[in-house]
Amino acid sequence: MKRRIKPAEFAMQTLFLVCGLTAIAFVLLITVYLILAGLPAIREIGLTDFLLGRTWASTHATDPRFGILPMILTSVYGAAGAIVLGVPVGFFTALFLAKAAPPRLAGLIRPAVNLLAGIPSVVYGLVGMCVLVPALRAWLDLPAGDTLLAAMIVLAVMILPSVISVSDAALAAVPREYEEASLALGATPVETYLRVTAPAARGGVAAAVALGVGRAIGEAMAILMVAGNVANMPSLLSSVRFLTTGIAIEMNYAAPGSLQRQALFSIGLVLFFFIMVINILLNLALKRGREG
Amino acid sequence: MDANLSRRAWNLLAKLALWLSAAATCALLLVVIGYIFLRGAPGLSWELLTTQESILRGTMGILPSILNTLYVVLVSLALVLPLGVGAAVYLTEYAKNRRLAWAVEFAAETLSGIPSILYALVGVILFCNALGLQKTLLAGSLTLVIMTLPTVIRTTQESLRTVPRSYREGALGLGAGKWRAIRTVVLPSSVDGIVTGCILTVGRVVGESAVLMYTAGLSTAMQDFSTIQGILRASGSTLTVALYVYAKERADFAIAFTIATLLLLLTGLIHLAAYLAGRLLRRR
């Protein structure tokens, strides 16, 4: 006997299905629009000139140049710097929270880390702009403190909460038996955490790094306020422009339909490509972390 | 003996590294919060919160930005909530086609990895230009719906999964249809996750700046919310965007820090609310 579905039931089922499909539609829409909007300028400028050109002079009256190599390298260096500065501190904090801390103290620190994650990026940018930038200028005796270094430090702070919470979860998932075996063999608790627990949570740590890179590459507003935004080839103590800030700084005044505006969408397409690659790596890391 | 000594030294150093890292993380939070309150809290006043900037009288007010923030929060929440909860219900209750369910989950994951500056670009192309909304709070809110969708889906899904199978079977066994079972049993049992999802969404919307800067406008003047036309066409800065405008473009740091203080207070409140919602609603 065939069961008949009531019309109301069928309607609701369809409605929920449509809600689910919306998420897929959004992703397709974003992909298609970014590609459609990003390709014209790349075609006009030429892919190699666009990706490997060393000069960005989008508003030059007679000879505008659209090379985004400085921005690509700045984004890569900036993310690398943020990882180098942020991941060790984040990982050790996570190890502390998951294993070494008295439970009550860990219960106090975890909400603090969540709060750190919830602070809006413009607030980090403001503090960076008013504290970090002048401090760097004074300590390092620079003409201006708006540098790649300042951006790296701000990014390191901003990725810290996600690094901590992902590593924390990975460390907590390490089977208790591993640690007990190590302790029974005479290792001290600290030796056990660093030499048994931490290596066992490798996958989770890789995921934390990938997540951190994704955040660092994608952040715009905070570093817009501290990096100086001149499209130099990156060096630690000079003013730099990231892929994200490259879009952000010119978006509000580039004339509609101009090659400059189209090139900004092309930067967006390049950024999208980077993020997709990182997301794939992140998913691989998470999968491996779950499997062992 | 030497080996023993170096082992003890190593242990001590490692322990120190663990404690110091955690201390550094906490110190960071305290320094950031402390510094902002120190510079921003003195500027908070009733007048600031309830008036708009007046160049004639030389007074400063951020009421327009507060209202704009409220507008964006309400509109995006009203749209993303049914959409996200619906998608989560589909995934946990209805999805029979595993490949389709996988695609929906993959899509949500992808959305959550896309940085906000790219949402800004999409918002500009799709809502401001293609749909002809121009730079309006409405266009900004719609862009934020796409951005916050994965958060709502994930939190709802997590709490739908904790509803015991027996609840559903009980409802279905008593003769309820699937939709009736979901409406009367499953959704009420997972209200904690839905509320937490809402609160997290509010937090993200309040903290978001890049999307709104390019889709919703920069004006700090009062918008007309009294007519439907006005509501549809209102264009202005939310608190985060106003902070950026004051700090970066007008170098008015006193007001920027005051807005930052307000944002920190809101962030704290939102976190507290999420924590309380999780605890109180789960207890029942």
Coordinates of C-alpha atoms in Angstrom, one line a residue:
Chain A
M1 CA 0.0 0.0 0.0
K2 CA 1.3 3.4 -0.9
R3 CA 1.4 6.0 1.9
R4 CA -0.1 9.3 0.9
I5 CA 1.5 12.4 2.2
K6 CA -0.7 15.2 3.3
P7 CA -0.5 18.4 1.3
A8 CA 0.6 20.4 4.4
E9 CA 3.4 17.9 5.1
F10 CA 4.5 18.0 1.5
A11 CA 4.5 21.8 1.5
M12 CA 6.7 22.0 4.6
Q13 CA 9.1 19.3 3.4
T14 CA 9.5 21.3 0.2
L15 CA 10.0 24.5 2.1
F16 CA 12.8 23.0 4.3
L17 CA 14.4 21.6 1.2
V18 CA 14.4 25.1 -0.4
C19 CA 16.0 26.5 2.7
G20 CA 18.8 23.9 2.4
L21 CA 19.2 24.6 -1.3
T22 CA 19.6 28.3 -0.6
A23 CA 22.9 27.7 1.0
I24 CA 24.1 25.9 -2.1
A25 CA 22.6 28.7 -4.3
F26 CA 24.5 31.4 -2.3
V27 CA 27.8 29.6 -2.8
L28 CA 27.2 29.2 -6.5
L29 CA 26.0 32.8 -6.8
I30 CA 29.1 34.1 -5.0
T31 CA 31.4 32.0 -7.1
V32 CA 29.8 32.9 -10.4
Y33 CA 29.6 36.7 -9.6
L34 CA 33.2 36.9 -8.4
I35 CA 34.4 35.1 -11.5
L36 CA 32.2 37.2 -13.9
A37 CA 33.3 40.4 -12.2
G38 CA 36.9 39.5 -11.8
L39 CA 37.7 38.2 -15.3
P40 CA 37.3 41.3 -17.5
A41 CA 40.1 43.2 -15.9
I42 CA 42.4 40.2 -15.9
R43 CA 41.7 39.7 -19.6
E44 CA 42.5 43.3 -20.3
I45 CA 45.6 43.5 -18.2
G46 CA 46.9 40.1 -19.0
L47 CA 47.2 37.3 -16.4
T48 CA 50.9 37.4 -15.9
D49 CA 51.1 41.2 -15.9
F50 CA 48.4 41.2 -13.3
L51 CA 49.7 38.5 -11.0
L52 CA 53.4 39.1 -11.4
G53 CA 53.5 42.9 -12.0
R54 CA 55.4 44.7 -9.3
T55 CA 53.7 48.1 -9.7
W56 CA 50.2 49.1 -8.7
A57 CA 49.4 52.6 -9.9
S58 CA 45.7 52.3 -10.6
T59 CA 45.0 56.0 -10.7
H60 CA 48.0 57.1 -12.8
A61 CA 46.6 59.5 -15.5
T62 CA 48.6 58.3 -18.5
D63 CA 50.2 55.0 -17.6
P64 CA 48.2 53.1 -15.0
R65 CA 49.7 49.8 -13.8
F66 CA 47.9 46.9 -12.3
G67 CA 50.4 44.5 -10.8
I68 CA 49.3 42.8 -7.6
L69 CA 52.5 40.8 -6.8
P70 CA 53.3 43.2 -3.9
M71 CA 49.8 42.6 -2.4
I72 CA 50.0 38.8 -2.9
L73 CA 53.4 38.6 -1.2
T74 CA 52.3 41.0 1.6
S75 CA 49.3 38.8 2.3
V76 CA 51.5 35.6 2.3
Y77 CA 54.2 37.2 4.5
G78 CA 51.6 38.8 6.8
A79 CA 49.8 35.5 7.3
A80 CA 53.1 33.7 7.9
G81 CA 54.2 36.3 10.4
A82 CA 50.9 36.1 12.2
I83 CA 51.3 32.3 12.4
V84 CA 54.8 32.5 13.7
L85 CA 53.9 35.0 16.4
G86 CA 50.4 33.7 17.2
V87 CA 50.5 29.9 17.0
P88 CA 53.1 29.1 19.6
V89 CA 51.4 31.3 22.2
G90 CA 48.0 30.0 21.2
F91 CA 49.1 26.4 21.2
F92 CA 50.7 26.6 24.6
T93 CA 47.7 28.4 26.0
A94 CA 45.5 25.6 24.7
L95 CA 47.8 23.0 26.2
F96 CA 47.6 24.9 29.5
L97 CA 43.8 25.0 29.3
A98 CA 43.3 21.4 28.2
K99 CA 45.8 19.8 30.5
A100 CA 47.9 21.8 32.9
A101 CA 45.4 24.4 34.3
P102 CA 43.4 23.9 37.5
P103 CA 39.8 23.3 36.1
R104 CA 38.5 26.4 37.8
L105 CA 41.2 28.6 36.2
A106 CA 40.5 27.1 32.8
G107 CA 36.9 27.8 33.4
L108 CA 37.7 31.5 33.8
I109 CA 40.2 31.7 30.9
R110 CA 38.0 30.0 28.3
P111 CA 35.2 32.7 28.3
A112 CA 38.0 35.3 28.2
V113 CA 39.3 33.7 25.0
N114 CA 35.8 33.7 23.6
L115 CA 35.5 37.4 24.4
L116 CA 38.8 38.1 22.7
A117 CA 37.2 36.4 19.6
G118 CA 34.1 38.6 19.8
I119 CA 35.9 42.0 19.8
P120 CA 35.1 43.7 16.5
S121 CA 38.1 44.0 14.2
V122 CA 37.8 47.8 14.0
V123 CA 38.4 47.9 17.7
Y124 CA 41.7 45.9 17.3
G125 CA 42.5 48.3 14.5
L126 CA 41.9 51.3 16.7
V127 CA 44.1 50.0 19.5
G128 CA 46.8 49.0 16.9
M129 CA 46.6 52.5 15.4
C130 CA 46.8 54.4 18.7
V131 CA 49.2 52.1 20.7
L132 CA 51.1 49.7 18.5
V133 CA 52.0 52.0 15.6
P134 CA 53.4 54.9 17.7
A135 CA 55.2 52.4 19.9
L136 CA 56.9 50.8 16.9
R137 CA 57.9 54.1 15.5
A138 CA 59.5 55.1 18.8
W139 CA 61.2 51.8 19.6
L140 CA 62.5 51.1 16.1
D141 CA 63.2 54.7 15.3
L142 CA 61.1 54.6 12.1
P143 CA 59.7 57.5 10.1
A144 CA 56.3 55.9 10.4
G145 CA 55.0 53.0 12.5
D146 CA 52.4 51.8 9.9
T147 CA 54.3 48.7 8.8
L148 CA 54.0 45.1 7.9
L149 CA 55.3 44.3 11.4
A150 CA 52.4 46.2 13.0
A151 CA 50.0 44.3 10.8
M152 CA 51.6 41.0 11.7
I153 CA 51.2 41.7 15.4
V154 CA 47.6 42.8 15.1
L155 CA 46.8 39.7 12.9
A156 CA 48.6 37.4 15.5
V157 CA 46.4 38.8 18.2
M158 CA 43.3 38.3 16.1
I159 CA 44.0 34.7 15.1
L160 CA 44.9 33.8 18.7
P161 CA 41.3 32.9 19.9
S162 CA 40.6 30.6 16.9
V163 CA 44.0 28.9 17.3
I164 CA 43.4 28.4 21.0
S165 CA 39.9 27.0 20.7
V166 CA 40.7 24.6 17.8
S167 CA 43.9 23.3 19.5
D168 CA 42.1 23.1 22.8
A169 CA 39.4 20.8 21.3
A170 CA 42.0 18.7 19.6
L171 CA 44.1 18.2 22.7
A172 CA 41.1 17.3 24.8
A173 CA 40.2 14.6 22.3
V174 CA 43.6 12.7 22.8
P175 CA 42.8 9.4 24.5
R176 CA 43.5 9.4 28.2
E177 CA 45.3 6.0 27.9
Y178 CA 48.2 7.6 26.0
E179 CA 48.9 9.9 28.8
E180 CA 48.4 7.3 31.5
A181 CA 50.9 5.0 29.7
S182 CA 53.5 7.8 29.6
L183 CA 52.9 8.7 33.2
A184 CA 53.2 5.1 34.3
L185 CA 56.6 4.9 32.5
G186 CA 57.8 7.6 34.8
A187 CA 57.4 10.8 32.6
T188 CA 56.4 13.9 34.5
P189 CA 53.0 15.5 33.6
V190 CA 54.7 18.3 31.6
E191 CA 56.8 15.9 29.6
T192 CA 53.7 13.9 28.9
Y193 CA 51.8 16.9 27.6
L194 CA 54.5 18.1 25.3
R195 CA 55.9 14.7 24.1
V196 CA 52.8 12.5 24.1
T197 CA 49.6 14.6 24.0
A198 CA 50.8 17.4 21.7
P199 CA 52.1 15.0 19.0
A200 CA 49.0 13.0 19.2
A201 CA 46.9 16.1 18.5
R202 CA 49.0 17.0 15.3
G203 CA 45.9 17.0 13.0
G204 CA 44.1 19.5 15.3
V205 CA 47.1 21.8 15.4
A206 CA 47.4 21.7 11.6
A207 CA 43.7 22.6 11.4
A208 CA 44.4 25.5 13.8
V209 CA 47.2 26.8 11.6
A210 CA 45.1 26.5 8.5
L211 CA 42.2 28.3 10.2
G212 CA 44.7 31.0 11.4
V213 CA 46.0 31.4 7.8
G214 CA 42.5 31.8 6.5
R215 CA 41.6 34.4 9.0
A216 CA 44.9 36.3 8.5
I217 CA 44.6 36.3 4.7
G218 CA 40.9 37.4 4.9
E219 CA 41.1 40.2 7.5
A220 CA 40.7 43.7 6.1
M221 CA 39.5 46.4 8.5
A222 CA 42.0 46.0 11.3
I223 CA 45.1 46.0 9.1
L224 CA 43.6 48.8 6.9
M225 CA 44.2 50.9 10.0
V226 CA 47.8 49.8 10.8
A227 CA 49.6 48.8 7.6
G228 CA 50.0 52.1 5.9
N229 CA 48.4 50.9 2.7
V230 CA 51.1 51.8 0.2
A231 CA 51.6 49.1 -2.4
N232 CA 55.3 48.5 -1.8
M233 CA 57.0 45.2 -2.3
P234 CA 56.8 43.9 1.3
S235 CA 59.5 44.3 3.8
L236 CA 59.0 44.1 7.6
L237 CA 59.4 47.8 8.3
S238 CA 57.8 49.4 5.4
S239 CA 54.2 50.5 4.6
V240 CA 52.4 47.7 2.8
R241 CA 49.1 46.8 1.1
F242 CA 47.4 43.4 1.5
L243 CA 45.0 41.8 -1.0
T244 CA 42.1 42.6 1.3
T245 CA 43.2 46.2 1.9
G246 CA 44.0 46.6 -1.8
I247 CA 40.3 46.2 -2.4
A248 CA 39.2 48.1 0.7
I249 CA 41.2 51.2 0.2
E250 CA 40.0 52.0 -3.4
M251 CA 36.6 50.5 -3.4
N252 CA 34.7 53.5 -2.2
Y253 CA 36.1 55.9 -4.8
A254 CA 36.8 53.8 -7.9
A255 CA 34.5 55.0 -10.7
P256 CA 31.9 52.5 -11.7
G257 CA 32.8 50.7 -15.0
S258 CA 36.4 51.9 -14.9
L259 CA 39.3 49.4 -15.3
Q260 CA 40.4 50.4 -11.8
R261 CA 37.2 49.2 -10.3
Q262 CA 37.2 46.0 -12.4
A263 CA 40.7 45.3 -11.2
L264 CA 39.6 45.5 -7.6
F265 CA 37.1 42.7 -8.4
S266 CA 40.0 40.8 -10.0
I267 CA 41.9 41.1 -6.7
G268 CA 38.8 39.7 -5.0
L269 CA 38.9 36.7 -7.4
V270 CA 42.5 36.1 -6.5
L271 CA 41.7 36.3 -2.8
F272 CA 38.8 34.0 -3.3
F273 CA 41.1 31.5 -5.0
F274 CA 43.5 31.6 -2.0
I275 CA 40.7 31.2 0.5
M276 CA 39.3 28.2 -1.4
V277 CA 42.7 26.5 -1.4
I278 CA 43.1 27.2 2.3
N279 CA 39.6 25.8 3.1
I280 CA 40.4 22.6 1.3
L281 CA 43.7 22.2 3.3
L282 CA 41.7 23.0 6.5
N283 CA 39.1 20.3 5.7
L284 CA 41.9 17.8 5.0
A285 CA 43.6 18.7 8.3
L286 CA 40.3 18.4 10.2
K287 CA 39.6 15.0 8.6
R288 CA 43.1 13.7 9.5
G289 CA 42.7 15.1 13.0
R290 CA 39.5 13.2 13.4
E291 CA 40.9 10.0 12.1
G292 CA 44.0 9.9 14.4
Chain B
M1 CA 73.2 13.6 37.9
D2 CA 73.8 16.0 35.0
A3 CA 71.0 14.4 33.0
N4 CA 68.7 14.6 35.9
L5 CA 69.5 18.3 36.4
S6 CA 68.9 19.2 32.7
R7 CA 65.7 17.2 32.8
R8 CA 64.5 19.2 35.7
A9 CA 65.5 22.4 34.0
W10 CA 63.6 21.3 30.9
N11 CA 60.5 20.5 33.0
L12 CA 60.6 23.8 34.7
L13 CA 61.0 25.7 31.4
A14 CA 58.2 23.9 29.8
K15 CA 55.9 24.5 32.7
L16 CA 56.9 28.2 32.6
A17 CA 56.1 28.4 28.9
L18 CA 52.6 27.0 29.5
W19 CA 51.8 29.3 32.3
L20 CA 53.3 32.4 30.6
S21 CA 51.5 31.8 27.4
A22 CA 48.1 31.6 29.2
A23 CA 49.1 34.7 31.2
A24 CA 50.0 36.5 28.0
T25 CA 46.6 35.7 26.5
C26 CA 44.8 37.0 29.5
A27 CA 47.0 40.0 29.8
L28 CA 46.3 40.9 26.2
L29 CA 42.5 40.9 26.8
L30 CA 42.8 42.9 30.0
V31 CA 45.2 45.5 28.3
V32 CA 43.0 45.9 25.3
I33 CA 39.8 46.2 27.3
G34 CA 41.4 48.4 30.0
Y35 CA 43.0 50.8 27.5
I36 CA 39.8 51.3 25.6
F37 CA 37.7 51.9 28.7
L38 CA 40.3 54.3 30.0
R39 CA 40.2 56.4 26.9
G40 CA 36.6 55.9 25.9
A41 CA 34.5 55.6 29.0
P42 CA 34.8 59.2 30.1
G43 CA 33.2 60.2 26.8
L44 CA 30.1 58.2 27.3
S45 CA 27.1 60.4 28.1
W46 CA 23.4 60.3 27.8
E47 CA 23.6 63.2 25.3
L48 CA 26.0 61.3 23.1
L49 CA 23.8 58.3 23.0
T50 CA 20.6 60.1 22.3
T51 CA 21.4 62.9 19.9
Q52 CA 23.1 63.3 16.5
E53 CA 26.2 65.2 15.7
S54 CA 25.5 68.9 15.3
I55 CA 28.1 71.1 13.7
L56 CA 26.1 74.2 14.5
R57 CA 26.0 73.5 18.2
G58 CA 29.4 71.7 18.2
T59 CA 27.9 68.7 20.0
M60 CA 28.6 65.1 19.2
G61 CA 26.0 62.3 19.1
I62 CA 25.9 58.8 17.8
L63 CA 22.2 58.0 17.9
P64 CA 22.0 57.6 14.1
S65 CA 24.7 54.9 14.2
I66 CA 23.0 53.1 17.1
L67 CA 19.7 53.1 15.2
N68 CA 21.4 51.9 12.0
T69 CA 23.1 49.1 13.9
L70 CA 19.7 48.1 15.3
Y71 CA 18.2 48.2 11.8
V72 CA 20.8 45.9 10.4
V73 CA 20.6 43.5 13.3
L74 CA 16.8 43.3 13.1
V75 CA 16.5 42.9 9.4
S76 CA 19.3 40.4 8.9
L77 CA 18.2 38.4 11.9
A78 CA 14.5 38.3 10.7
L79 CA 15.7 36.9 7.4
V80 CA 18.5 34.6 8.4
L81 CA 16.7 32.9 11.2
P82 CA 13.9 31.1 9.3
L83 CA 16.3 30.4 6.5
G84 CA 19.0 28.9 8.7
V85 CA 16.7 27.0 11.0
G86 CA 14.9 25.7 7.9
A87 CA 18.1 24.5 6.4
A88 CA 19.2 22.8 9.6
V89 CA 15.8 21.1 9.9
Y90 CA 16.1 19.9 6.4
L91 CA 19.6 18.5 7.1
T92 CA 18.8 16.7 10.4
E93 CA 15.2 15.7 9.9
Y94 CA 14.4 15.4 6.2
A95 CA 17.5 14.8 4.2
K96 CA 17.4 11.3 2.7
N97 CA 19.6 12.1 -0.3
R98 CA 23.0 11.9 1.3
R99 CA 24.8 13.5 -1.5
L100 CA 22.5 16.5 -1.4
A101 CA 22.9 16.8 2.4
W102 CA 26.7 16.7 1.9
A103 CA 26.4 19.5 -0.6
V104 CA 24.4 21.7 1.7
E105 CA 26.9 21.1 4.6
F106 CA 29.8 21.7 2.3
A107 CA 28.2 25.0 1.1
A108 CA 27.6 26.2 4.6
E109 CA 31.3 25.4 5.5
T110 CA 32.5 27.3 2.4
L111 CA 30.3 30.3 3.3
S112 CA 31.8 30.4 6.8
G113 CA 35.3 30.5 5.4
I114 CA 34.8 33.4 3.0
P115 CA 36.2 36.6 4.4
S116 CA 33.9 39.6 4.8
I117 CA 35.7 41.8 2.2
L118 CA 34.5 39.3 -0.4
Y119 CA 31.0 39.4 0.9
A120 CA 31.3 43.2 0.6
L121 CA 32.2 42.7 -3.1
V122 CA 29.3 40.3 -3.7
G123 CA 27.0 42.7 -1.9
V124 CA 28.1 45.5 -4.1
I125 CA 27.5 43.6 -7.3
L126 CA 24.4 41.7 -6.3
F127 CA 22.3 43.9 -4.0
C128 CA 23.6 47.4 -4.6
N129 CA 24.0 47.2 -8.4
A130 CA 22.1 44.2 -9.9
L131 CA 19.0 44.6 -7.6
G132 CA 19.3 48.4 -7.7
L133 CA 19.2 48.9 -4.0
Q134 CA 22.2 51.3 -4.1
K135 CA 24.2 51.7 -0.9
T136 CA 21.6 51.2 1.7
L137 CA 21.2 49.6 5.1
L138 CA 18.8 47.2 3.4
A139 CA 21.5 46.0 0.9
G140 CA 24.0 45.7 3.8
S141 CA 21.5 43.6 5.8
L142 CA 20.8 41.3 2.9
T143 CA 24.6 40.7 2.4
L144 CA 24.9 39.9 6.1
V145 CA 22.1 37.3 5.7
I146 CA 24.4 35.3 3.4
M147 CA 27.4 35.8 5.7
T148 CA 25.6 34.7 8.9
L149 CA 23.7 31.8 7.4
P150 CA 26.3 29.2 8.3
T151 CA 26.4 30.2 12.0
V152 CA 22.6 29.7 12.3
I153 CA 22.6 26.4 10.4
R154 CA 25.5 25.0 12.5
T155 CA 24.2 26.0 16.0
T156 CA 20.6 24.8 15.2
Q157 CA 21.9 21.6 13.7
E158 CA 24.0 20.9 16.8
S159 CA 21.1 21.2 19.1
L160 CA 18.7 19.4 16.8
R161 CA 21.1 16.4 17.0
T162 CA 20.8 16.3 20.8
V163 CA 17.0 15.8 20.7
P164 CA 16.6 12.2 21.5
R165 CA 15.2 9.9 18.8
S166 CA 12.6 8.7 21.2
Y167 CA 10.9 12.1 21.2
R168 CA 10.4 12.0 17.5
E169 CA 9.2 8.4 17.6
G170 CA 6.9 9.2 20.4
A171 CA 5.3 12.0 18.5
L172 CA 5.1 10.0 15.3
G173 CA 3.7 7.0 17.2
L174 CA 0.9 9.1 18.5
G175 CA -0.1 9.8 15.0
A176 CA 1.5 13.2 14.4
G177 CA 2.8 13.9 10.9
K178 CA 6.4 14.7 10.5
W179 CA 5.9 18.5 10.3
R180 CA 3.7 18.4 13.4
A181 CA 6.3 16.4 15.3
I182 CA 9.0 18.9 14.3
R183 CA 6.8 21.9 15.2
T184 CA 5.5 20.6 18.6
V185 CA 8.4 18.4 19.8
V186 CA 11.7 18.7 18.0
L187 CA 12.0 22.5 17.7
P188 CA 10.8 23.3 21.2
S189 CA 13.4 20.9 22.6
S190 CA 16.2 22.5 20.7
V191 CA 15.3 26.1 21.5
D192 CA 18.6 26.6 23.4
G193 CA 20.6 26.1 20.2
I194 CA 18.4 28.3 18.1
V195 CA 18.6 31.1 20.7
T196 CA 22.4 30.7 21.0
G197 CA 22.6 30.9 17.2
C198 CA 20.6 34.1 17.2
I199 CA 22.8 35.7 19.8
L200 CA 26.0 34.7 18.0
T201 CA 24.5 36.2 14.8
V202 CA 23.8 39.4 16.6
G203 CA 27.3 39.5 17.8
R204 CA 28.7 39.0 14.3
V205 CA 26.5 41.6 12.8
V206 CA 27.3 44.2 15.5
G207 CA 31.0 43.6 15.0
E208 CA 31.0 43.5 11.2
S209 CA 32.4 46.5 9.4
A210 CA 33.9 45.6 6.0
V211 CA 30.6 44.5 4.4
L212 CA 28.7 47.5 5.7
M213 CA 31.3 50.0 4.8
Y214 CA 30.8 49.2 1.1
T215 CA 27.1 48.2 0.9
A216 CA 25.4 50.4 3.5
G217 CA 27.1 53.8 3.3
L218 CA 29.3 56.0 5.5
S219 CA 26.9 58.8 6.6
T220 CA 26.7 59.6 10.2
A221 CA 23.6 61.8 9.8
M222 CA 20.1 60.8 11.0
Q223 CA 18.2 58.6 8.6
D224 CA 14.4 58.8 8.1
F225 CA 12.8 55.7 9.5
S226 CA 9.3 57.2 9.6
T227 CA 8.1 56.2 6.1
I228 CA 8.5 52.9 4.2
Q229 CA 10.4 54.8 1.5
G230 CA 12.8 56.2 4.1
I231 CA 13.3 52.7 5.6
L232 CA 14.1 51.2 2.2
R233 CA 16.4 54.0 1.2
A234 CA 18.1 54.7 4.5
S235 CA 21.9 54.6 4.1
G236 CA 24.4 55.2 6.8
S237 CA 27.1 53.9 9.1
T238 CA 26.6 51.4 11.9
L239 CA 28.7 51.7 15.1
T240 CA 31.7 49.9 13.7
V241 CA 31.8 51.8 10.5
A242 CA 31.3 55.1 12.4
L243 CA 34.3 54.1 14.5
Y244 CA 36.4 53.6 11.4
V245 CA 35.2 56.9 9.8
Y246 CA 35.9 58.9 13.0
A247 CA 39.3 57.3 13.6
K248 CA 40.7 57.0 10.2
E249 CA 39.1 59.8 8.2
R250 CA 38.4 62.5 10.7
A251 CA 41.2 61.6 13.3
D252 CA 38.7 62.2 16.1
F253 CA 40.0 59.6 18.5
A254 CA 38.0 60.6 21.5
I255 CA 34.7 59.7 19.9
A256 CA 36.3 56.6 18.2
F257 CA 37.3 55.3 21.6
T258 CA 33.9 56.0 23.1
I259 CA 32.3 54.0 20.3
A260 CA 34.9 51.2 20.9
T261 CA 33.9 51.2 24.6
L262 CA 30.2 50.9 23.6
L263 CA 31.1 48.1 21.2
L264 CA 33.0 46.3 24.0
L265 CA 30.1 46.6 26.4
L266 CA 27.8 45.2 23.7
T267 CA 30.2 42.3 23.0
G268 CA 30.3 41.5 26.7
L269 CA 26.5 41.7 27.0
I270 CA 26.1 39.4 23.9
H271 CA 28.5 36.9 25.3
L272 CA 26.8 36.9 28.7
A273 CA 23.4 36.5 27.0
A274 CA 24.7 33.5 25.0
Y275 CA 26.1 31.9 28.1
L276 CA 22.9 32.4 30.1
A277 CA 20.7 31.3 27.2
G278 CA 22.7 28.1 26.9
R279 CA 22.5 27.4 30.6
L280 CA 18.9 28.4 31.4
L281 CA 17.2 26.9 28.4
R282 CA 19.0 23.6 28.5
R283 CA 18.1 23.1 32.2
R284 CA 14.4 22.5 31.6

